[in-house]
Amino acid sequence: MSSDSTPHAALRASIDLARATEALGFLRYWVAEHHSMPGIASSTPALLLGYLGEATSTMRLGSGGVMLPNHSPLVVAEQFGMLETMHPGRIDLGLGRAPGTDQVTAHALRRTADMSADDFPQELAELMAFLDDSFPEDHPYRRIKVVPPGRPDIWLLGSSGYSAQLAGVLGLPFSFAHHFSSKNTDAALELYRSSFKPSEVLDRPYAMVTAAVVCADTTQEAERQAAPMGLSMLQLRKGRPGPLPTPEEALAYPYTPQDLAIVAGIIEDHVIGDQETVGRGLAELRERTQADEIMISTNVGDPKARLRSFELIAEAHPDALRPVGS
């Protein structure tokens, strides 16, 4: 959500973008979970996905992701069971092990002091047992039924090796957050693939890489539209999160030399430019990572400029829209 917008406008723009990118041929549309962050108006993915489902008809919709430490596994199973029942065959349940917020807010969400990301494997197992109705006969939750009993596709999300290895061991698809953890991309994907064990879900590893991408008619305009991303992340690292700045605010900001170095490190692996530049960058990323899919994250405040970025990619680089082998 940009500083010159409102939460209502930002959410409506997200729904409009889902409808438009579906028409362009994009395969998936995921929304994140963040709390107490003024620049992100997506705190409840399940609720937003219900609206997105009504606005679209073929595109897969998912969470990128639900932060499982914030929730009871049963609540997540019920929410996404409902979504899968409403939009059968179209729902992805992407799960993360971080809270997606600060510890005080995380405590307010779960109302317990002993929650930990280390509990993620156990909570994931419980969630899957609810969705699959597979608790052992002697388990205290055996008689609990998820109603309605929809079964979304489960993905594990990560920015390090922990979830990569867990996804491999469980035979689940894995999505890596290259857009903010690019230094760990190659190692995490290698760990995922080397740890992979075939399952009822997959017989081979299936990896997605999320890249920060801004495409415009000119590289100069793409760089202008992308400028707020660097400043937004800089402010977050300084403990001052706020709405996404406008390009004018970002370009006028009084950066110190240290600030500029931090921003350069943040955006060095972003794919920013005109059609040719972005096409080359996406192709190089896919070749390097051997990703089955590339997911595009375009944190641009102007809805028209954001849509234009996706239009240019779809027009010039249709291979970026499809999984490998399709």
mmCIF file of C-alpha atoms in Angstrom:
data_model
loop_
_atom_site.group_PDB
_atom_site.id
_atom_site.type_symbol
_atom_site.label_atom_id
_atom_site.label_comp_id
_atom_site.label_asym_id
_atom_site.label_seq_id
_atom_site.Cartn_x
_atom_site.Cartn_y
_atom_site.Cartn_z
ATOM 1 C CA MET A 1 0.000 0.000 0.000
ATOM 2 C CA SER A 2 1.566 3.276 -1.080
ATOM 3 C CA SER A 3 1.632 6.527 0.840
ATOM 4 C CA ASP A 4 -0.720 8.169 -1.672
ATOM 5 C CA SER A 5 -3.331 5.400 -1.473
ATOM 6 C CA THR A 6 -5.709 3.844 1.066
ATOM 7 C CA PRO A 7 -6.175 0.267 2.329
ATOM 8 C CA HIS A 8 -9.485 0.040 0.465
ATOM 9 C CA ALA A 9 -7.924 1.205 -2.799
ATOM 10 C CA ALA A 10 -4.942 -1.117 -2.375
ATOM 11 C CA LEU A 11 -7.148 -4.161 -1.827
ATOM 12 C CA ARG A 12 -9.400 -3.287 -4.759
ATOM 13 C CA ALA A 13 -6.304 -2.854 -6.942
ATOM 14 C CA SER A 14 -5.097 -6.304 -5.892
ATOM 15 C CA ILE A 15 -8.396 -7.852 -6.940
ATOM 16 C CA ASP A 16 -8.310 -5.967 -10.248
ATOM 17 C CA LEU A 17 -4.739 -7.146 -10.830
ATOM 18 C CA ALA A 18 -5.719 -10.782 -10.254
ATOM 19 C CA ARG A 19 -8.482 -10.486 -12.833
ATOM 20 C CA ALA A 20 -6.141 -8.807 -15.335
ATOM 21 C CA THR A 21 -3.207 -11.190 -14.904
ATOM 22 C CA GLU A 22 -5.524 -14.180 -15.266
ATOM 23 C CA ALA A 23 -6.574 -12.776 -18.650
ATOM 24 C CA LEU A 24 -2.892 -12.378 -19.546
ATOM 25 C CA GLY A 25 -2.267 -16.074 -18.907
ATOM 26 C CA PHE A 26 -0.482 -16.083 -15.570
ATOM 27 C CA LEU A 27 -0.863 -19.340 -13.669
ATOM 28 C CA ARG A 28 -0.911 -18.318 -9.976
ATOM 29 C CA TYR A 29 -1.702 -15.369 -7.761
ATOM 30 C CA TRP A 30 -0.539 -15.521 -4.149
ATOM 31 C CA VAL A 31 -1.031 -13.085 -1.276
ATOM 32 C CA ALA A 32 1.109 -12.716 1.836
ATOM 33 C CA GLU A 33 0.412 -12.524 5.553
ATOM 34 C CA HIS A 34 1.913 -9.597 7.437
ATOM 35 C CA HIS A 35 0.803 -7.895 10.625
ATOM 36 C CA SER A 36 1.291 -4.393 12.056
ATOM 37 C CA MET A 37 2.960 -3.251 8.813
ATOM 38 C CA PRO A 38 1.405 -0.049 7.394
ATOM 39 C CA GLY A 39 2.686 -0.748 3.883
ATOM 40 C CA ILE A 40 1.022 -4.155 3.483
ATOM 41 C CA ALA A 41 -2.777 -4.367 3.623
ATOM 42 C CA SER A 42 -2.822 -8.182 3.643
ATOM 43 C CA SER A 43 -3.128 -9.533 7.183
ATOM 44 C CA THR A 44 -5.689 -12.277 6.475
ATOM 45 C CA PRO A 45 -4.864 -14.219 3.289
ATOM 46 C CA ALA A 46 -7.823 -16.592 3.592
ATOM 47 C CA LEU A 47 -10.312 -13.722 3.607
ATOM 48 C CA LEU A 48 -8.677 -11.941 0.693
ATOM 49 C CA LEU A 49 -8.454 -15.179 -1.303
ATOM 50 C CA GLY A 50 -12.218 -15.599 -1.031
ATOM 51 C CA TYR A 51 -12.688 -12.278 -2.827
ATOM 52 C CA LEU A 52 -10.000 -13.130 -5.381
ATOM 53 C CA GLY A 53 -11.714 -16.423 -6.101
ATOM 54 C CA GLU A 54 -14.939 -14.655 -6.964
ATOM 55 C CA ALA A 55 -13.082 -12.247 -9.275
ATOM 56 C CA THR A 56 -11.315 -15.013 -11.230
ATOM 57 C CA SER A 57 -12.222 -18.388 -12.705
ATOM 58 C CA THR A 58 -9.125 -20.348 -13.797
ATOM 59 C CA MET A 59 -6.047 -18.962 -12.038
ATOM 60 C CA ARG A 60 -4.703 -20.822 -9.007
ATOM 61 C CA LEU A 61 -4.907 -18.715 -5.852
ATOM 62 C CA GLY A 62 -2.777 -19.128 -2.777
ATOM 63 C CA SER A 63 -1.114 -17.869 0.332
ATOM 64 C CA GLY A 64 2.449 -16.767 0.083
ATOM 65 C CA GLY A 65 2.103 -17.582 2.795
ATOM 66 C CA VAL A 66 0.131 -18.350 5.895
ATOM 67 C CA MET A 67 2.522 -17.986 8.820
ATOM 68 C CA LEU A 68 1.653 -21.161 10.705
ATOM 69 C CA PRO A 69 3.115 -20.119 14.105
ATOM 70 C CA ASN A 70 0.422 -17.419 14.252
ATOM 71 C CA HIS A 71 -2.503 -19.818 13.982
ATOM 72 C CA SER A 72 -4.105 -22.982 15.273
ATOM 73 C CA PRO A 73 -3.617 -25.700 12.623
ATOM 74 C CA LEU A 74 -7.326 -26.533 12.860
ATOM 75 C CA VAL A 75 -8.310 -22.944 12.022
ATOM 76 C CA VAL A 76 -6.034 -22.952 8.958
ATOM 77 C CA ALA A 77 -7.444 -26.316 7.857
ATOM 78 C CA GLU A 78 -10.998 -25.020 8.165
ATOM 79 C CA GLN A 79 -10.261 -21.760 6.335
ATOM 80 C CA PHE A 80 -8.502 -23.416 3.408
ATOM 81 C CA GLY A 81 -10.892 -26.333 3.360
ATOM 82 C CA MET A 82 -13.623 -23.737 2.851
ATOM 83 C CA LEU A 83 -11.643 -22.004 0.084
ATOM 84 C CA GLU A 84 -10.953 -25.271 -1.724
ATOM 85 C CA THR A 85 -14.636 -26.195 -1.498
ATOM 86 C CA MET A 86 -15.643 -22.818 -2.920
ATOM 87 C CA HIS A 87 -12.994 -22.865 -5.680
ATOM 88 C CA PRO A 88 -12.150 -26.548 -6.252
ATOM 89 C CA GLY A 89 -8.771 -27.343 -7.758
ATOM 90 C CA ARG A 90 -7.580 -23.750 -7.533
ATOM 91 C CA ILE A 91 -6.246 -23.231 -4.000
ATOM 92 C CA ASP A 92 -2.604 -23.357 -2.863
ATOM 93 C CA LEU A 93 -1.824 -23.316 0.849
ATOM 94 C CA GLY A 94 1.688 -21.890 1.095
ATOM 95 C CA LEU A 95 3.055 -22.117 4.630
ATOM 96 C CA GLY A 96 5.858 -20.251 6.379
ATOM 97 C CA ARG A 97 7.483 -20.821 9.757
ATOM 98 C CA ALA A 98 8.205 -17.178 10.657
ATOM 99 C CA PRO A 99 5.555 -14.996 12.311
ATOM 100 C CA GLY A 100 5.706 -12.303 9.624
ATOM 101 C CA THR A 101 5.784 -9.619 12.291
ATOM 102 C CA ASP A 102 7.458 -8.621 15.548
ATOM 103 C CA GLN A 103 7.292 -10.817 18.654
ATOM 104 C CA VAL A 104 4.827 -8.608 20.532
ATOM 105 C CA THR A 105 2.351 -8.730 17.646
ATOM 106 C CA ALA A 106 2.934 -12.456 17.288
ATOM 107 C CA HIS A 107 2.061 -12.906 20.950
ATOM 108 C CA ALA A 108 -1.120 -10.876 20.475
ATOM 109 C CA LEU A 109 -2.091 -13.202 17.615
ATOM 110 C CA ARG A 110 -1.564 -16.507 19.432
ATOM 111 C CA ARG A 111 -1.958 -15.370 23.095
ATOM 112 C CA THR A 112 0.818 -17.678 24.244
ATOM 113 C CA ALA A 113 4.399 -17.060 25.303
ATOM 114 C CA ASP A 114 5.782 -20.461 24.394
ATOM 115 C CA MET A 115 5.232 -20.426 20.624
ATOM 116 C CA SER A 116 8.321 -21.082 18.541
ATOM 117 C CA ALA A 117 9.267 -21.549 14.906
ATOM 118 C CA ASP A 118 10.893 -24.775 16.094
ATOM 119 C CA ASP A 119 7.377 -26.172 16.541
ATOM 120 C CA PHE A 120 6.704 -25.811 12.821
ATOM 121 C CA PRO A 121 7.189 -29.498 11.843
ATOM 122 C CA GLN A 122 4.758 -30.636 14.535
ATOM 123 C CA GLU A 123 2.184 -27.975 13.634
ATOM 124 C CA LEU A 124 2.547 -28.831 9.948
ATOM 125 C CA ALA A 125 1.983 -32.521 10.685
ATOM 126 C CA GLU A 126 -1.128 -31.631 12.690
ATOM 127 C CA LEU A 127 -2.456 -29.404 9.908
ATOM 128 C CA MET A 128 -1.941 -32.132 7.302
ATOM 129 C CA ALA A 129 -3.633 -34.696 9.544
ATOM 130 C CA PHE A 130 -6.663 -32.428 9.869
ATOM 131 C CA LEU A 131 -6.821 -31.902 6.098
ATOM 132 C CA ASP A 132 -6.334 -35.605 5.309
ATOM 133 C CA ASP A 133 -8.444 -36.909 8.226
ATOM 134 C CA SER A 134 -5.472 -39.105 9.099
ATOM 135 C CA PHE A 135 -4.966 -38.880 12.856
ATOM 136 C CA PRO A 136 -4.270 -42.293 14.464
ATOM 137 C CA GLU A 137 -7.196 -43.981 16.193
ATOM 138 C CA ASP A 138 -5.801 -43.211 19.636
ATOM 139 C CA HIS A 139 -5.121 -39.503 18.941
ATOM 140 C CA PRO A 140 -7.245 -37.035 20.959
ATOM 141 C CA TYR A 141 -8.112 -35.167 17.732
ATOM 142 C CA ARG A 142 -9.225 -38.291 15.848
ATOM 143 C CA ARG A 143 -12.916 -37.425 16.022
ATOM 144 C CA ILE A 144 -12.494 -33.821 14.855
ATOM 145 C CA LYS A 145 -13.675 -33.286 11.287
ATOM 146 C CA VAL A 146 -12.732 -30.350 9.100
ATOM 147 C CA VAL A 147 -15.934 -28.981 7.609
ATOM 148 C CA PRO A 148 -16.082 -28.402 4.710
ATOM 149 C CA PRO A 149 -13.392 -31.000 3.922
ATOM 150 C CA GLY A 150 -11.531 -29.369 1.010
ATOM 151 C CA ARG A 151 -7.878 -30.325 0.380
ATOM 152 C CA PRO A 152 -5.719 -27.499 -1.043
ATOM 153 C CA ASP A 153 -2.254 -28.094 -2.454
ATOM 154 C CA ILE A 154 0.333 -27.549 0.284
ATOM 155 C CA TRP A 155 3.596 -25.709 -0.400
ATOM 156 C CA LEU A 156 6.386 -24.908 2.012
ATOM 157 C CA LEU A 157 7.913 -21.440 1.759
ATOM 158 C CA GLY A 158 11.334 -20.386 2.925
ATOM 159 C CA SER A 159 14.225 -17.956 2.797
ATOM 160 C CA SER A 160 16.840 -20.362 4.181
ATOM 161 C CA GLY A 161 17.579 -24.063 4.256
ATOM 162 C CA TYR A 162 15.232 -25.112 7.068
ATOM 163 C CA SER A 163 11.949 -25.274 5.147
ATOM 164 C CA ALA A 164 13.807 -26.364 2.010
ATOM 165 C CA GLN A 165 15.042 -29.502 3.729
ATOM 166 C CA LEU A 166 11.689 -30.161 5.397
ATOM 167 C CA ALA A 167 9.861 -29.811 2.066
ATOM 168 C CA GLY A 168 12.298 -32.273 0.526
ATOM 169 C CA VAL A 169 11.918 -34.852 3.291
ATOM 170 C CA LEU A 170 8.110 -34.615 3.102
ATOM 171 C CA GLY A 171 8.003 -34.662 -0.692
ATOM 172 C CA LEU A 172 6.212 -31.310 -0.952
ATOM 173 C CA PRO A 173 6.658 -28.474 -3.467
ATOM 174 C CA PHE A 174 8.927 -25.679 -2.260
ATOM 175 C CA SER A 175 8.910 -21.933 -2.946
ATOM 176 C CA PHE A 176 12.017 -19.873 -2.199
ATOM 177 C CA ALA A 177 11.951 -16.135 -1.371
ATOM 178 C CA HIS A 178 14.704 -15.041 -3.748
ATOM 179 C CA HIS A 179 13.199 -11.530 -3.791
ATOM 180 C CA PHE A 180 14.517 -10.821 -0.281
ATOM 181 C CA SER A 181 17.007 -13.611 0.423
ATOM 182 C CA SER A 182 18.902 -14.020 -2.831
ATOM 183 C CA LYS A 183 22.197 -14.978 -1.177
ATOM 184 C CA ASN A 184 20.607 -18.210 0.068
ATOM 185 C CA THR A 185 18.776 -19.233 -3.114
ATOM 186 C CA ASP A 186 21.196 -21.703 -4.665
ATOM 187 C CA ALA A 187 22.103 -23.429 -1.398
ATOM 188 C CA ALA A 188 18.471 -23.804 -0.344
ATOM 189 C CA LEU A 189 17.405 -25.264 -3.674
ATOM 190 C CA GLU A 190 20.302 -27.713 -3.608
ATOM 191 C CA LEU A 191 19.333 -28.786 -0.100
ATOM 192 C CA TYR A 192 15.707 -29.214 -1.157
ATOM 193 C CA ARG A 193 16.605 -31.392 -4.122
ATOM 194 C CA SER A 194 19.191 -33.476 -2.285
ATOM 195 C CA SER A 195 16.758 -34.086 0.597
ATOM 196 C CA PHE A 196 13.793 -34.934 -1.598
ATOM 197 C CA LYS A 197 11.882 -38.148 -1.032
ATOM 198 C CA PRO A 198 9.024 -39.091 -3.377
ATOM 199 C CA SER A 199 5.573 -38.847 -1.821
ATOM 200 C CA GLU A 200 1.918 -39.221 -2.744
ATOM 201 C CA VAL A 201 2.102 -35.573 -3.780
ATOM 202 C CA LEU A 202 5.251 -35.522 -5.914
ATOM 203 C CA ASP A 203 7.534 -38.080 -7.509
ATOM 204 C CA ARG A 204 10.265 -35.494 -8.103
ATOM 205 C CA PRO A 205 11.264 -32.134 -6.607
ATOM 206 C CA TYR A 206 9.194 -29.144 -7.694
ATOM 207 C CA ALA A 207 10.658 -25.731 -6.942
ATOM 208 C CA MET A 208 9.408 -22.197 -7.409
ATOM 209 C CA VAL A 209 11.585 -19.095 -7.074
ATOM 210 C CA THR A 210 10.037 -15.710 -6.313
ATOM 211 C CA ALA A 211 11.820 -12.773 -7.930
ATOM 212 C CA ALA A 212 11.337 -9.021 -7.455
ATOM 213 C CA VAL A 213 10.587 -7.714 -10.942
ATOM 214 C CA VAL A 214 9.661 -4.314 -12.373
ATOM 215 C CA CYS A 215 9.282 -3.941 -16.127
ATOM 216 C CA ALA A 216 8.413 -0.734 -17.985
ATOM 217 C CA ASP A 217 8.587 0.626 -21.512
ATOM 218 C CA THR A 218 12.021 2.049 -20.715
ATOM 219 C CA THR A 219 14.656 1.061 -18.219
ATOM 220 C CA GLN A 220 14.649 4.599 -16.840
ATOM 221 C CA GLU A 221 10.926 4.381 -16.059
ATOM 222 C CA ALA A 222 11.338 0.910 -14.545
ATOM 223 C CA GLU A 223 14.063 2.198 -12.242
ATOM 224 C CA ARG A 224 11.847 5.120 -11.219
ATOM 225 C CA GLN A 225 8.940 2.815 -10.379
ATOM 226 C CA ALA A 226 11.259 0.439 -8.506
ATOM 227 C CA ALA A 227 12.916 3.135 -6.369
ATOM 228 C CA PRO A 228 10.333 2.874 -3.544
ATOM 229 C CA MET A 229 11.158 -0.803 -2.980
ATOM 230 C CA GLY A 230 14.677 -0.012 -1.850
ATOM 231 C CA LEU A 231 13.613 2.816 0.435
ATOM 232 C CA SER A 232 10.779 0.740 1.915
ATOM 233 C CA MET A 233 13.164 -2.079 2.836
ATOM 234 C CA LEU A 234 15.683 0.430 4.204
ATOM 235 C CA GLN A 235 13.028 1.906 6.496
ATOM 236 C CA LEU A 236 11.971 -1.563 7.604
ATOM 237 C CA ARG A 237 15.540 -2.475 8.535
ATOM 238 C CA LYS A 238 15.799 0.726 10.534
ATOM 239 C CA GLY A 239 12.694 -0.259 12.482
ATOM 240 C CA ARG A 240 10.528 2.385 10.836
ATOM 241 C CA PRO A 241 8.100 0.503 8.562
ATOM 242 C CA GLY A 242 5.568 2.641 6.775
ATOM 243 C CA PRO A 243 3.483 2.836 3.606
ATOM 244 C CA LEU A 244 5.316 2.258 0.348
ATOM 245 C CA PRO A 245 6.821 5.617 -0.686
ATOM 246 C CA THR A 246 5.927 7.152 -4.023
ATOM 247 C CA PRO A 247 8.683 7.263 -6.657
ATOM 248 C CA GLU A 248 9.003 10.991 -6.037
ATOM 249 C CA GLU A 249 9.454 10.455 -2.302
ATOM 250 C CA ALA A 250 12.014 7.720 -2.872
ATOM 251 C CA LEU A 251 14.070 9.757 -5.340
ATOM 252 C CA ALA A 252 14.035 12.841 -3.092
ATOM 253 C CA TYR A 253 14.997 10.958 0.077
ATOM 254 C CA PRO A 254 18.269 12.204 1.688
ATOM 255 C CA TYR A 255 20.208 8.934 1.558
ATOM 256 C CA THR A 256 23.488 8.715 3.439
ATOM 257 C CA PRO A 257 26.377 6.790 1.851
ATOM 258 C CA GLN A 258 25.585 3.929 4.228
ATOM 259 C CA ASP A 259 21.928 4.033 3.184
ATOM 260 C CA LEU A 260 22.903 3.842 -0.473
ATOM 261 C CA ALA A 261 25.095 0.829 0.198
ATOM 262 C CA ILE A 262 22.233 -0.941 1.991
ATOM 263 C CA VAL A 263 19.779 -0.172 -0.805
ATOM 264 C CA ALA A 264 22.261 -1.365 -3.421
ATOM 265 C CA GLY A 265 22.554 -4.663 -1.573
ATOM 266 C CA ILE A 266 18.772 -4.985 -1.377
ATOM 267 C CA ILE A 267 18.100 -4.465 -5.076
ATOM 268 C CA GLU A 268 21.192 -6.034 -6.622
ATOM 269 C CA ASP A 269 19.329 -9.239 -7.524
ATOM 270 C CA HIS A 270 16.064 -7.558 -8.488
ATOM 271 C CA VAL A 271 15.115 -7.745 -12.171
ATOM 272 C CA ILE A 272 14.412 -4.176 -13.266
ATOM 273 C CA GLY A 273 14.308 -2.725 -16.759
ATOM 274 C CA ASP A 274 12.628 -2.737 -20.156
ATOM 275 C CA GLN A 275 11.289 -5.867 -21.869
ATOM 276 C CA GLU A 276 14.672 -7.009 -23.139
ATOM 277 C CA THR A 277 16.446 -6.477 -19.817
ATOM 278 C CA VAL A 278 13.750 -8.201 -17.788
ATOM 279 C CA GLY A 279 13.467 -11.068 -20.242
ATOM 280 C CA ARG A 280 17.189 -11.677 -20.038
ATOM 281 C CA GLY A 281 17.140 -11.467 -16.254
ATOM 282 C CA LEU A 282 14.264 -13.921 -15.874
ATOM 283 C CA ALA A 283 15.844 -16.354 -18.321
ATOM 284 C CA GLU A 284 19.171 -16.211 -16.479
ATOM 285 C CA LEU A 285 17.482 -16.767 -13.112
ATOM 286 C CA ARG A 286 15.522 -19.740 -14.382
ATOM 287 C CA GLU A 287 18.585 -21.264 -16.033
ATOM 288 C CA ARG A 288 20.714 -20.790 -12.920
ATOM 289 C CA THR A 289 18.192 -22.137 -10.456
ATOM 290 C CA GLN A 290 16.496 -24.683 -12.732
ATOM 291 C CA ALA A 291 13.238 -23.543 -11.133
ATOM 292 C CA ASP A 292 10.048 -25.210 -12.312
ATOM 293 C CA GLU A 293 8.273 -21.880 -11.919
ATOM 294 C CA ILE A 294 9.207 -18.254 -11.436
ATOM 295 C CA MET A 295 6.835 -16.183 -9.338
ATOM 296 C CA ILE A 296 6.951 -12.434 -9.878
ATOM 297 C CA SER A 297 6.670 -9.955 -7.007
ATOM 298 C CA THR A 298 6.148 -6.399 -8.244
ATOM 299 C CA ASN A 299 5.963 -4.003 -5.306
ATOM 300 C CA VAL A 300 4.894 -0.934 -7.243
ATOM 301 C CA GLY A 301 2.370 1.464 -5.744
ATOM 302 C CA ASP A 302 0.788 2.767 -8.944
ATOM 303 C CA PRO A 303 -1.764 0.129 -10.079
ATOM 304 C CA LYS A 304 -1.430 1.149 -13.737
ATOM 305 C CA ALA A 305 2.357 0.891 -13.675
ATOM 306 C CA ARG A 306 2.161 -2.465 -11.886
ATOM 307 C CA LEU A 307 -0.252 -3.863 -14.444
ATOM 308 C CA ARG A 308 1.881 -2.484 -17.280
ATOM 309 C CA SER A 309 4.835 -4.442 -15.898
ATOM 310 C CA PHE A 310 2.883 -7.686 -16.109
ATOM 311 C CA GLU A 311 1.541 -6.845 -19.559
ATOM 312 C CA LEU A 312 5.049 -6.312 -20.916
ATOM 313 C CA ILE A 313 6.283 -9.583 -19.444
ATOM 314 C CA ALA A 314 3.314 -11.529 -20.812
ATOM 315 C CA GLU A 315 3.669 -9.914 -24.237
ATOM 316 C CA ALA A 316 7.378 -10.454 -24.756
ATOM 317 C CA HIS A 317 8.170 -13.416 -22.509
ATOM 318 C CA PRO A 318 5.256 -15.887 -22.495
ATOM 319 C CA ASP A 319 7.577 -18.677 -21.283
ATOM 320 C CA ALA A 320 7.805 -16.834 -17.958
ATOM 321 C CA LEU A 321 4.099 -17.562 -17.420
ATOM 322 C CA ARG A 322 4.315 -21.338 -17.651
ATOM 323 C CA PRO A 323 5.896 -24.109 -15.593
ATOM 324 C CA VAL A 324 8.848 -25.952 -17.137
ATOM 325 C CA GLY A 325 7.658 -28.674 -19.484
ATOM 326 C CA SER A 326 4.158 -27.278 -20.028
#
